[in-house]
Coordinates of N, CA and C in Angstrom, one line a residue:
X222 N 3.6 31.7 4.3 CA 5.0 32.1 4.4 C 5.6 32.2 3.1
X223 N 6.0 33.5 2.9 CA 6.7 33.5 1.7 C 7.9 32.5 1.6
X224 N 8.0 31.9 0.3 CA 8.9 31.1 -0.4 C 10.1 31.5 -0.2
X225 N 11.3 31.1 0.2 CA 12.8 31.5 1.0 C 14.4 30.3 -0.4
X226 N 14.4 31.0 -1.0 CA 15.5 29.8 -2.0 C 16.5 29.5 -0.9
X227 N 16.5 28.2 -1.3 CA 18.0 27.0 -0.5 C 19.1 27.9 -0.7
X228 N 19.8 28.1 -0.6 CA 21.4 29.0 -0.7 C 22.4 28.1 -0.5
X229 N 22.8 27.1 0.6 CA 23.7 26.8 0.6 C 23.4 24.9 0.0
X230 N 24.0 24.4 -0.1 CA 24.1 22.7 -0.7 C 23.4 22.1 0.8
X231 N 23.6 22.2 1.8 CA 22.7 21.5 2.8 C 21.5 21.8 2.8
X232 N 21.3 23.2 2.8 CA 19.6 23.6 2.6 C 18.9 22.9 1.0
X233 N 19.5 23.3 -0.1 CA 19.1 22.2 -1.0 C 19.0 20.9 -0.7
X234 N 20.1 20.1 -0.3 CA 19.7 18.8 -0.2 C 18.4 18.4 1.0
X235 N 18.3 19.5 1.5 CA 16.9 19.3 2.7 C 15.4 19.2 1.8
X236 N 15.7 20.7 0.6 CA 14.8 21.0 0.0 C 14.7 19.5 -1.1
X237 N 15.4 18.8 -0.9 CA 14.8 18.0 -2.6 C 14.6 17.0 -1.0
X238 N 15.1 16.7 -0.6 CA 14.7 15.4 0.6 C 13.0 15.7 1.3
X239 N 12.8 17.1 1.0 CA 11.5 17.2 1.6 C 10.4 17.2 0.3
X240 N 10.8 17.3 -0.8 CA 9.6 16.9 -2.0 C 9.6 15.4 -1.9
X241 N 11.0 14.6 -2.0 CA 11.1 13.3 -2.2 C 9.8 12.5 -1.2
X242 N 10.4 13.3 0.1 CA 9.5 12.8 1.7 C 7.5 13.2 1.1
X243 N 7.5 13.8 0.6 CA 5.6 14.6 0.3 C 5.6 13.5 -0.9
X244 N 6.2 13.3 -2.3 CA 5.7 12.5 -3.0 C 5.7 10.9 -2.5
X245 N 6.4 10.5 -1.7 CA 6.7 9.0 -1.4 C 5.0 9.1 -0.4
X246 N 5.1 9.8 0.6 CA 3.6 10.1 1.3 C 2.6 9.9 0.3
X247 N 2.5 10.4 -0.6 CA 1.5 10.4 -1.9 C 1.3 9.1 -2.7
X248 N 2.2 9.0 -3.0 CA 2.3 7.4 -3.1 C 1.7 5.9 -2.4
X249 N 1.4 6.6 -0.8 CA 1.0 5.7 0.0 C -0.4 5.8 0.0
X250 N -1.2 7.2 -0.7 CA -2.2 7.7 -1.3 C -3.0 6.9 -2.6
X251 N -2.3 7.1 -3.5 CA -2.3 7.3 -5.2 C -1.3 6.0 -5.5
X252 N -2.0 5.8 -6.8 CA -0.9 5.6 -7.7 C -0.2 6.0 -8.8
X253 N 0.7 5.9 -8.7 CA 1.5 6.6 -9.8 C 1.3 7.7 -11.1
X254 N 0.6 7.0 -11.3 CA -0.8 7.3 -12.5 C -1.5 8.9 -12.0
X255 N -1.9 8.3 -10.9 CA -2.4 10.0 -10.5 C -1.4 11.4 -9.4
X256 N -0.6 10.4 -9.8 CA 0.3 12.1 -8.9 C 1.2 12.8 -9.9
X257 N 0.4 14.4 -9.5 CA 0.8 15.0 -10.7 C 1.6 16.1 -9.6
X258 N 2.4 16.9 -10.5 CA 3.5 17.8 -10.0 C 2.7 18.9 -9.6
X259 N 1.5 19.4 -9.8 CA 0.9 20.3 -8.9 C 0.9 19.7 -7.4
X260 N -0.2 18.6 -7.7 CA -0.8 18.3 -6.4 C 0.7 18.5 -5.5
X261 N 2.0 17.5 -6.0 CA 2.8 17.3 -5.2 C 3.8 18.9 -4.8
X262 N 3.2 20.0 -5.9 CA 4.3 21.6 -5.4 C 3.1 22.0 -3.6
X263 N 1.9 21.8 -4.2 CA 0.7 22.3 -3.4 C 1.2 21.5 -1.7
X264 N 1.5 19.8 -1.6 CA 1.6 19.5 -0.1 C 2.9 20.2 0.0
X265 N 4.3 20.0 -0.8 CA 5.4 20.8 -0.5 C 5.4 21.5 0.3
X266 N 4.2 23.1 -0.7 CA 4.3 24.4 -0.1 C 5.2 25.5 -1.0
X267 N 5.6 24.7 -1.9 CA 6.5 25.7 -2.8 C 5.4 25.6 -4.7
X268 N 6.1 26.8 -5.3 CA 5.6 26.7 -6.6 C 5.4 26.1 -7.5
X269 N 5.2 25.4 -8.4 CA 5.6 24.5 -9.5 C 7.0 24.4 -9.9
X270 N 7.4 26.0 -10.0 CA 8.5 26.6 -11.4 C 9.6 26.2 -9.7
X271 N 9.5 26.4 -8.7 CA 10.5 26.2 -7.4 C 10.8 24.5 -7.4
X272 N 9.7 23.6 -7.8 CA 10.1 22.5 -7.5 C 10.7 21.9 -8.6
X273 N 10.8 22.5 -9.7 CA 11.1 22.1 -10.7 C 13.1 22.5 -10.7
X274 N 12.7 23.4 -9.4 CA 14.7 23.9 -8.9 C 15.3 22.7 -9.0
X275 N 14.9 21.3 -8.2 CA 15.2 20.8 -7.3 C 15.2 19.4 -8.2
X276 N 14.2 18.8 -9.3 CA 14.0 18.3 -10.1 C 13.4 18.7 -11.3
X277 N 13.9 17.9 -12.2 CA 13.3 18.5 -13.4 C 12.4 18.0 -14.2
X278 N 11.7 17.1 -13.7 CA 10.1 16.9 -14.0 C 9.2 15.9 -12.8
X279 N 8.3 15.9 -12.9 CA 7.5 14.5 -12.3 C 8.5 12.9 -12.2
X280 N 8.3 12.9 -13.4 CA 9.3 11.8 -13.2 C 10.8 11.4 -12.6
X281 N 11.3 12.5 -13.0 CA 12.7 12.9 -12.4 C 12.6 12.2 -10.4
X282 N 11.8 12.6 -10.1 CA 11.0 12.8 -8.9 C 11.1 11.4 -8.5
X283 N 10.1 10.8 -9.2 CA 9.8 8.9 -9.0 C 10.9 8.3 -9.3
X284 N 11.8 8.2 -10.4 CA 12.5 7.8 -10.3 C 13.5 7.7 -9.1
X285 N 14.0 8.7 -8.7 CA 14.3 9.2 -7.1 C 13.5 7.8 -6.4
X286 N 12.8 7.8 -6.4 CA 12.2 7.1 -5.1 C 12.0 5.5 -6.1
X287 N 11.8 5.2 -7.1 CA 11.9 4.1 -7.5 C 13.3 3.4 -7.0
X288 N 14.4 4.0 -7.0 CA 15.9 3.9 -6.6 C 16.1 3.4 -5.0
X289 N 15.4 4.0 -4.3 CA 15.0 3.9 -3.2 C 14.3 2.9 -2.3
X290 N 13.1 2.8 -3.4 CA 12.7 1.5 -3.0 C 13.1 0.4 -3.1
X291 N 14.2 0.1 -4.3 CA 14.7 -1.0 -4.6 C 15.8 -1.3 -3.8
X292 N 16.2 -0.1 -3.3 CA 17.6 -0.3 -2.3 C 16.9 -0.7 -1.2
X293 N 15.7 -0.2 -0.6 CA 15.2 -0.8 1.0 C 14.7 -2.4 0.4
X294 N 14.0 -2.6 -1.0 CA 13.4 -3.8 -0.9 C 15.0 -5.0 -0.7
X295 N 16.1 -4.6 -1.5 CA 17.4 -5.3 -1.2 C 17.5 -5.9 0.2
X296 N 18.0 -4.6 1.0 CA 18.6 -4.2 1.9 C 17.9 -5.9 3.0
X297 N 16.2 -5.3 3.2 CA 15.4 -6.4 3.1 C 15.5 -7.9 3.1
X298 N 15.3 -8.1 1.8 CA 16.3 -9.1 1.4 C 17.5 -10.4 2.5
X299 N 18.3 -8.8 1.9 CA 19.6 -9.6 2.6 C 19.6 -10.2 4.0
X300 N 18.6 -9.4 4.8 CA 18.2 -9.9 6.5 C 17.4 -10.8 7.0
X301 N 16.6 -10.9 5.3 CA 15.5 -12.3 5.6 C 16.4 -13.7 5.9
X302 N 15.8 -14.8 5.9 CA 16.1 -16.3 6.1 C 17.0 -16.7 5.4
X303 N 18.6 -17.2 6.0 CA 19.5 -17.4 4.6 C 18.6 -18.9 4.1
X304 N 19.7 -19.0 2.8 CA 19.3 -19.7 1.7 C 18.8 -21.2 2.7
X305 N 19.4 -21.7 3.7 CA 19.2 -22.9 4.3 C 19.5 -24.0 3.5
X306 N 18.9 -25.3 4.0 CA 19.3 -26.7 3.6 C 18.3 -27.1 2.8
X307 N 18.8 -27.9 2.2 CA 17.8 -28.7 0.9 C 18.0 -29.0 -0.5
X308 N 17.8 -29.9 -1.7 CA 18.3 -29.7 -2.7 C 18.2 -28.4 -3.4
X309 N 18.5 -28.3 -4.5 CA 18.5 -26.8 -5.5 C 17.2 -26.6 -5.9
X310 N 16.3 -27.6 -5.9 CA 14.8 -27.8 -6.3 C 14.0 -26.9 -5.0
X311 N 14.5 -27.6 -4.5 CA 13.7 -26.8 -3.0 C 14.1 -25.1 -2.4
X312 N 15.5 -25.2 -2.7 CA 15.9 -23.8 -2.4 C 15.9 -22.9 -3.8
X313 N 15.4 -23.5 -4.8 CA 15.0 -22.0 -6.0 C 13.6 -22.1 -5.6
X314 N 12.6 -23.1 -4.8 CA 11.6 -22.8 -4.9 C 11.2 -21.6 -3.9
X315 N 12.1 -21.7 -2.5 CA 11.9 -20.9 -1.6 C 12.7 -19.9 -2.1
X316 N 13.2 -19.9 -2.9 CA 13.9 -18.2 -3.2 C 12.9 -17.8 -4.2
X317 N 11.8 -18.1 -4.8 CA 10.5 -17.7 -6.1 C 9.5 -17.4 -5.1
X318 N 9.9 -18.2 -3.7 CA 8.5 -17.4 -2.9 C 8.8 -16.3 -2.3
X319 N 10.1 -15.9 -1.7 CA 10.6 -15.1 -0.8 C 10.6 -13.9 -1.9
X320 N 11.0 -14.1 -3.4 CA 10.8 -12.8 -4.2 C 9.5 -12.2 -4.2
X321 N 8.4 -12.9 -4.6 CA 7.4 -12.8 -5.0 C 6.0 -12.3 -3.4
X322 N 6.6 -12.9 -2.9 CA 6.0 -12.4 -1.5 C 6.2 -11.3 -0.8
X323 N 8.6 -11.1 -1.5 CA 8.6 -9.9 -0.3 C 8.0 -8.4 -1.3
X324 N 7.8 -8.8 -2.9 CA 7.8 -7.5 -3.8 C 5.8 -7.2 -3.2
X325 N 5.1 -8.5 -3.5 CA 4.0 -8.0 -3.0 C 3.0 -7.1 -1.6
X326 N 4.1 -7.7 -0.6 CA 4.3 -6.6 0.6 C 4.5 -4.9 0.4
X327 N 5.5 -4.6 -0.8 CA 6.0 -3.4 -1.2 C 4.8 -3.2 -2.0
X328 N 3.9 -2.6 -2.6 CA 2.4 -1.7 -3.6 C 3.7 -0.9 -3.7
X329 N 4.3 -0.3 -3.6 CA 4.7 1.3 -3.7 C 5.9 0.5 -5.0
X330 N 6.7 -0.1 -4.5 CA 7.8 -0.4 -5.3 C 7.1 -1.2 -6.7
X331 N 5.8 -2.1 -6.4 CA 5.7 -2.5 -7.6 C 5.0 -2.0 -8.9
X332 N 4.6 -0.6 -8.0 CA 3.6 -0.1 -8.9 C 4.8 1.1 -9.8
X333 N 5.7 1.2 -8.9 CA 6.9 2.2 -9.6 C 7.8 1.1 -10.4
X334 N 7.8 0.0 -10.3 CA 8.6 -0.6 -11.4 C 7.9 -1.3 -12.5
X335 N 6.1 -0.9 -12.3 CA 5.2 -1.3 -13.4 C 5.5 0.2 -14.5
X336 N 5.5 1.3 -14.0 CA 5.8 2.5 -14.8 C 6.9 3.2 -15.5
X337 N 8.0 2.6 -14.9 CA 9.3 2.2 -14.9 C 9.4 2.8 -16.4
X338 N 9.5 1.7 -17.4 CA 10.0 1.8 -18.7 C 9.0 2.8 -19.6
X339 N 7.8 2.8 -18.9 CA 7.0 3.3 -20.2 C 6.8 4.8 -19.9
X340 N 7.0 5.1 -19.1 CA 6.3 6.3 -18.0 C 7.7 6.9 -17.4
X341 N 8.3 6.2 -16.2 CA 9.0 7.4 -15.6 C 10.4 7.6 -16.4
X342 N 10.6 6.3 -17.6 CA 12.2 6.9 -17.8 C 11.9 7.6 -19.4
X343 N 10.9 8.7 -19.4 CA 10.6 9.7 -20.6 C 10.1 10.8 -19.5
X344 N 10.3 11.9 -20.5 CA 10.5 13.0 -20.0 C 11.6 13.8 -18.7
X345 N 13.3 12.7 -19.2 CA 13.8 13.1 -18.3 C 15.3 13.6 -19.5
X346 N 16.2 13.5 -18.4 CA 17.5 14.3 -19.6 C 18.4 13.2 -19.1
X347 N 19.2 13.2 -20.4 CA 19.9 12.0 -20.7 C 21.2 12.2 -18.7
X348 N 21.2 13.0 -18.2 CA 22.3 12.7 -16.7 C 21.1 12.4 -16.0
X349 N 20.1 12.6 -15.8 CA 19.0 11.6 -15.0 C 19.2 10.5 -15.6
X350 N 19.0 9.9 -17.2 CA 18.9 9.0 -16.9 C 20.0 8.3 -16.7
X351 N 21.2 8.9 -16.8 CA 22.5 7.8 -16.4 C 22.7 7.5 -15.0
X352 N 22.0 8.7 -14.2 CA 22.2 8.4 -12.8 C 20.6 7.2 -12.3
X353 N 19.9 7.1 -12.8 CA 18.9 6.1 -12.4 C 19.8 4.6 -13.2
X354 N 20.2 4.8 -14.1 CA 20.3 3.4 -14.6 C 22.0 2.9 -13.7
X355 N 22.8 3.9 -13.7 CA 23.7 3.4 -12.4 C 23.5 3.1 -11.7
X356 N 22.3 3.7 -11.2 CA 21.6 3.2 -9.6 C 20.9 1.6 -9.8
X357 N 20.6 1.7 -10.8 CA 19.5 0.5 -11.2 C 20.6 -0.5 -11.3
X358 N 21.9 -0.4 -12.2 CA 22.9 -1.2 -12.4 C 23.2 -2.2 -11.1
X359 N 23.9 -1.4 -9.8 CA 23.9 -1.7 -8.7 C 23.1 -2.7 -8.3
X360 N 21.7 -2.0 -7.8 CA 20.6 -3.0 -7.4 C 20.4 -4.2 -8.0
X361 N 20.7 -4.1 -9.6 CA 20.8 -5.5 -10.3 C 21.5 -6.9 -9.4
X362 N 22.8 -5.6 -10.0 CA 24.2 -6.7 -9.6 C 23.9 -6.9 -7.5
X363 N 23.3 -6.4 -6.9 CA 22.9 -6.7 -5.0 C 22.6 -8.1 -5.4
X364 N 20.8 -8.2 -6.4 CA 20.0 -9.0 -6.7 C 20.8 -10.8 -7.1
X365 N 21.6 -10.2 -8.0 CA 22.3 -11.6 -8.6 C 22.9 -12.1 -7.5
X366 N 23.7 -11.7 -6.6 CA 24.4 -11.9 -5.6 C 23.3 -12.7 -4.5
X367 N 22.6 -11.9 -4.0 CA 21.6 -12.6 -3.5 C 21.1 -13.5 -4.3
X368 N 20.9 -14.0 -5.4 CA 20.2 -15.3 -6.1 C 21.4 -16.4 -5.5
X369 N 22.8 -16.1 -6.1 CA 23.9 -16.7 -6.3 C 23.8 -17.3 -4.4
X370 N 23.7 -16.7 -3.6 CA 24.0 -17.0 -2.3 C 22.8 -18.5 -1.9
X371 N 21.7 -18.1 -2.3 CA 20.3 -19.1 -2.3 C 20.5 -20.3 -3.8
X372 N 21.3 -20.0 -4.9 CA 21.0 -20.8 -5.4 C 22.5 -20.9 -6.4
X373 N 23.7 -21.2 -6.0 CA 24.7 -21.4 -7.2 C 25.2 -22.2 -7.7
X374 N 24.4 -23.1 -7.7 CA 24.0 -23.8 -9.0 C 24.0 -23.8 -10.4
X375 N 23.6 -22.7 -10.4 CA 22.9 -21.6 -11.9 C 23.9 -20.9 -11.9
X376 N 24.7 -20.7 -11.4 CA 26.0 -20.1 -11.8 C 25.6 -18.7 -12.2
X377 N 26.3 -17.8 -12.7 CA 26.3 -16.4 -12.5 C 25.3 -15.8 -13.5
X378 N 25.7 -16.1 -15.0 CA 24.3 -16.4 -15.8 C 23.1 -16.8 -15.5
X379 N 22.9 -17.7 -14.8 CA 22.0 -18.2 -14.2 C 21.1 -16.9 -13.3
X380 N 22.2 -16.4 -12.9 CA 21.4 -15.7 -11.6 C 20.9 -14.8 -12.5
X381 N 21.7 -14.2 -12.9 CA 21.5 -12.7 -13.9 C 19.9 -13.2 -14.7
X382 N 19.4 -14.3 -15.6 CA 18.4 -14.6 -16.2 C 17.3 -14.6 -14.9
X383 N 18.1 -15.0 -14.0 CA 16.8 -15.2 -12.8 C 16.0 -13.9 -12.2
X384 N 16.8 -13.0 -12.4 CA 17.1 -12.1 -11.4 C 16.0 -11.0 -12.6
X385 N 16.3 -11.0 -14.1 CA 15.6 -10.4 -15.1 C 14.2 -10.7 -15.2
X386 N 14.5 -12.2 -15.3 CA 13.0 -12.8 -15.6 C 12.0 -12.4 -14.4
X387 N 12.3 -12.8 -13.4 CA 11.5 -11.9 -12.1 C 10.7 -10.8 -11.8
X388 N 12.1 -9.8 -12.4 CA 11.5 -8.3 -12.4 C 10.8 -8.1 -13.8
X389 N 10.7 -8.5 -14.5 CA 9.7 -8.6 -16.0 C 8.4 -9.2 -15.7
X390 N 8.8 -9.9 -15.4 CA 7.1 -10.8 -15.1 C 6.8 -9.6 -13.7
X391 N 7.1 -9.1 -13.0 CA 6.8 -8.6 -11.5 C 6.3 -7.0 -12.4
X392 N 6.8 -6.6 -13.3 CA 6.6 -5.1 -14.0 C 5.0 -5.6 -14.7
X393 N 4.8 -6.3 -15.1 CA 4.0 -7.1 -16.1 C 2.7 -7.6 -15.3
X394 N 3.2 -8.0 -14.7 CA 2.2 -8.7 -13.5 C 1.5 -7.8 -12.2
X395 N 2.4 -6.6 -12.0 CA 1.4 -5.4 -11.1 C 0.6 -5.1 -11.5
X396 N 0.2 -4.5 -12.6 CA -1.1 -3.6 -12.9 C -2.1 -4.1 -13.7
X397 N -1.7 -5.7 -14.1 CA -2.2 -7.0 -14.4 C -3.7 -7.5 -13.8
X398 N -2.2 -7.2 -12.0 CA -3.4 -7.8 -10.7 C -4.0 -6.5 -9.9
X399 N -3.7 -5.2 -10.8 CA -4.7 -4.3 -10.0 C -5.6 -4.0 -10.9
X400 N -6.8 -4.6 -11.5 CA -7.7 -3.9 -12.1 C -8.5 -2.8 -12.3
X401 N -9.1 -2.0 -12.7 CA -10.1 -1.3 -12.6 C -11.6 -1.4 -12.1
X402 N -12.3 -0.7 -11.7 CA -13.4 -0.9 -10.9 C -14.4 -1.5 -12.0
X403 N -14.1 -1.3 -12.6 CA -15.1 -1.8 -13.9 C -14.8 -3.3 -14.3
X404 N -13.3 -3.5 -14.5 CA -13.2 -5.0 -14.8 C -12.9 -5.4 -13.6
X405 N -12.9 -4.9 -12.1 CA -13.5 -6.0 -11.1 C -15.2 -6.2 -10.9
X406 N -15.9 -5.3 -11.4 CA -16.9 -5.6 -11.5 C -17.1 -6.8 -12.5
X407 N -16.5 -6.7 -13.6 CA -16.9 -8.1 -14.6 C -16.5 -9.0 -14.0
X408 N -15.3 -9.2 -13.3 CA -15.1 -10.6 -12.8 C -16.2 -11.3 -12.1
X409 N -16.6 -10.5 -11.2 CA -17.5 -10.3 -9.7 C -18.8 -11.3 -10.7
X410 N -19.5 -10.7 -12.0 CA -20.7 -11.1 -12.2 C -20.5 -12.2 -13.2
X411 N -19.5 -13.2 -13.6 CA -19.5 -14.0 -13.8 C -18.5 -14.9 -13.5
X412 N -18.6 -16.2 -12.9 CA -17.5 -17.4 -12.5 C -16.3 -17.3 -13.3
X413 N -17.0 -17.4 -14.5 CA -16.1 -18.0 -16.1 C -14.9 -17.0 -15.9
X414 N -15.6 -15.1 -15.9 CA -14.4 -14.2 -16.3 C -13.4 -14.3 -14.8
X415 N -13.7 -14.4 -13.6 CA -13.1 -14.2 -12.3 C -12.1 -15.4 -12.6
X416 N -12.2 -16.3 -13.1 CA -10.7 -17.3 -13.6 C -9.7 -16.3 -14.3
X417 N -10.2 -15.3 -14.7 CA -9.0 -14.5 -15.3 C -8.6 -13.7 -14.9
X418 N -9.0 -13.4 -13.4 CA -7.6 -12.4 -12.5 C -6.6 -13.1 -12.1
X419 N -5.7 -12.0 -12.5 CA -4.4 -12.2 -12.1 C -3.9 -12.2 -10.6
X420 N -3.5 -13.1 -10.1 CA -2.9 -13.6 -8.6 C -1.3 -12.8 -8.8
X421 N -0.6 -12.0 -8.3 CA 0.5 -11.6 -8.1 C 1.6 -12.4 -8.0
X422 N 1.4 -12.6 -6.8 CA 2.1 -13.5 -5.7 C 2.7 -15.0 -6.7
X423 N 1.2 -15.5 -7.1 CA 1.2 -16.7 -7.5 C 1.9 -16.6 -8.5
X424 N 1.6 -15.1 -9.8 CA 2.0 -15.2 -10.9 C 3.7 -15.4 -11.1
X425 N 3.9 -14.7 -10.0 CA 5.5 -14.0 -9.9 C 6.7 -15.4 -9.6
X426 N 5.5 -15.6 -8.3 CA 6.2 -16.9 -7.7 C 6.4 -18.3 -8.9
X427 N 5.4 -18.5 -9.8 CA 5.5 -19.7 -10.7 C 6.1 -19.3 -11.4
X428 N 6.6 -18.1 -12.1 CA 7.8 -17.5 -13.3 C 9.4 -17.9 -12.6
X429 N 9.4 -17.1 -11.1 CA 10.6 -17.8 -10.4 C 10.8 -18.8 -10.7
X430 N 10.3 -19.7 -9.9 CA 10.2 -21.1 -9.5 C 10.8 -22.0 -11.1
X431 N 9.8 -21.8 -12.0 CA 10.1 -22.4 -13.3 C 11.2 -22.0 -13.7
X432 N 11.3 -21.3 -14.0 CA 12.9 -20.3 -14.4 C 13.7 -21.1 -13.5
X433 N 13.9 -21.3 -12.5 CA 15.0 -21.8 -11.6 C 15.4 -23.1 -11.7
X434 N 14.5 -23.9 -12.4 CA 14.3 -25.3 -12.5 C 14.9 -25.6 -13.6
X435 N 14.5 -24.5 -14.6 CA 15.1 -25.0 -16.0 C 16.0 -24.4 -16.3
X436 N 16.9 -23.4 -15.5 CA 18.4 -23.0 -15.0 C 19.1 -24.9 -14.8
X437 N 18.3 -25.0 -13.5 CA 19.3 -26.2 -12.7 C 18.9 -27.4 -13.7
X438 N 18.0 -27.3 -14.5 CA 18.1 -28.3 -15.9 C 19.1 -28.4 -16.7
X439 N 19.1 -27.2 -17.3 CA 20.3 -26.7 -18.2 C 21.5 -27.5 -17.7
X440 N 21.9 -26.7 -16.3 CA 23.3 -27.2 -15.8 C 23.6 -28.4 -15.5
X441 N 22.8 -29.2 -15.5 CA 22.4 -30.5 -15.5 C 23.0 -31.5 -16.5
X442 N 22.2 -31.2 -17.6 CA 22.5 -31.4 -18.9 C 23.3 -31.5 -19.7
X443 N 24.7 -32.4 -20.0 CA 25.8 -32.8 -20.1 C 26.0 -32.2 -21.7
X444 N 26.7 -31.3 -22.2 CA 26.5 -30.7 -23.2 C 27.5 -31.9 -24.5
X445 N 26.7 -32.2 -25.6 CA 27.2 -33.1 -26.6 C 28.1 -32.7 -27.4
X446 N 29.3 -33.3 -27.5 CA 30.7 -32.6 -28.5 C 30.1 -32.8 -29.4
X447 N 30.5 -31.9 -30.3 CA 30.3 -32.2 -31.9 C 31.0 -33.1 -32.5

């Protein structure tokens, strides 16, 4: 079927909702790493130079859906188990597992917020990136709020260091714990190296946890006048 251009702003917004809909599908394929703007014009059904109407690179594209995923992982979130009963020790512990457990559920989101800095926010134009980091702004500021609800204690600072430290160690720690077929084969053939895969979950969850402790330390800690 010949190629037909969007004309009015609803048919566009269908047209970028329907690349968005083929690369997120690909995603559930590949990672990141391997989806390139052919493969993804080819399931479309449109050109290169046509999808490039709609966005202005590959990355342009992920980003989109990196935005996305962080608003459903939120959204998520907020409907799980409130903070409940218990000292602050216990409830930053259960808020380091609830992060760390619900990001490793998500492959898609963490493998887009491992590419995040290095990869998807180059090769785009400075109003993409204002519009991803607005968006990113937001999801921040959801994130603190949910810390602040499970643990405010740590006070708003607190949350904000919590909420950073998390997603660093979680960018850091995905592609950490996905090896290559080669260095899971090294692990596999000796005990000694297989101590040195990285656990996600565990990694993510002990950075939480510790961070939250030495938040509620801090505030603890009766500050000395001079």
């Amino acid at each position: 079927m010949a190629f037909q251009r969007a004309r009015t702003d609803e048919q566009r917004a269908q047209r970028r909702q329907q690349i968005l809909e083929a690369a997120a599908g690909m995603l559930t394929e590949m990672p990141v790493a391997q989806l390139s703007l052919n493969e993804l014009s080819r399931r479309v059904g449109l050109a290169k130079a046509n999808v490039l109407r709609y966005f202005e690179s590959r990355e342009a594209v992920l980003l989109v859906l990196l935005d996305v995923e962080v608003k459903d992982w939120i959204a998520a979130l907020e409907h799980t188990a409130p903070p409940g009963e218990g000292t602050p020790r216990e409830r930053g512990d259960r808020l380091a597992e609830l992060l760390a457990t619900s990001m490793a559920e998500r492959p898609v989101l963490c493998d887009l917020l491992s590419a995040q800095a290095a990869v998807l926010e180059h090769n785009i134009s400075t109003e993409v990136a204002i519009g991803h980091k607005l968006a990113a702004r937001q999801s921040v500021e959801a994130l603190v709020r949910l810390v602040a609800r499970h643990l405010p204690e740590v006070g708003l600072e607190g949350s904000v260091a919590l909420v950073e430290t998390t997603l660093l160690m979680a960018m850091t720690a995905w592609p950490c714990s996905c090896p290559s077929e080669a260095v899971q084969a090294a692990y596999a053939s000796d005990p000694a190296l297989a101590g040195m895969r990285i656990d996600f979950i565990d990694l993510v969850r002990r950075t939480a946890a510790v961070t939250a402790s030495g938040l509620l330390a801090r505030q603890e800690t009766p500050t000395t006048a001079a």
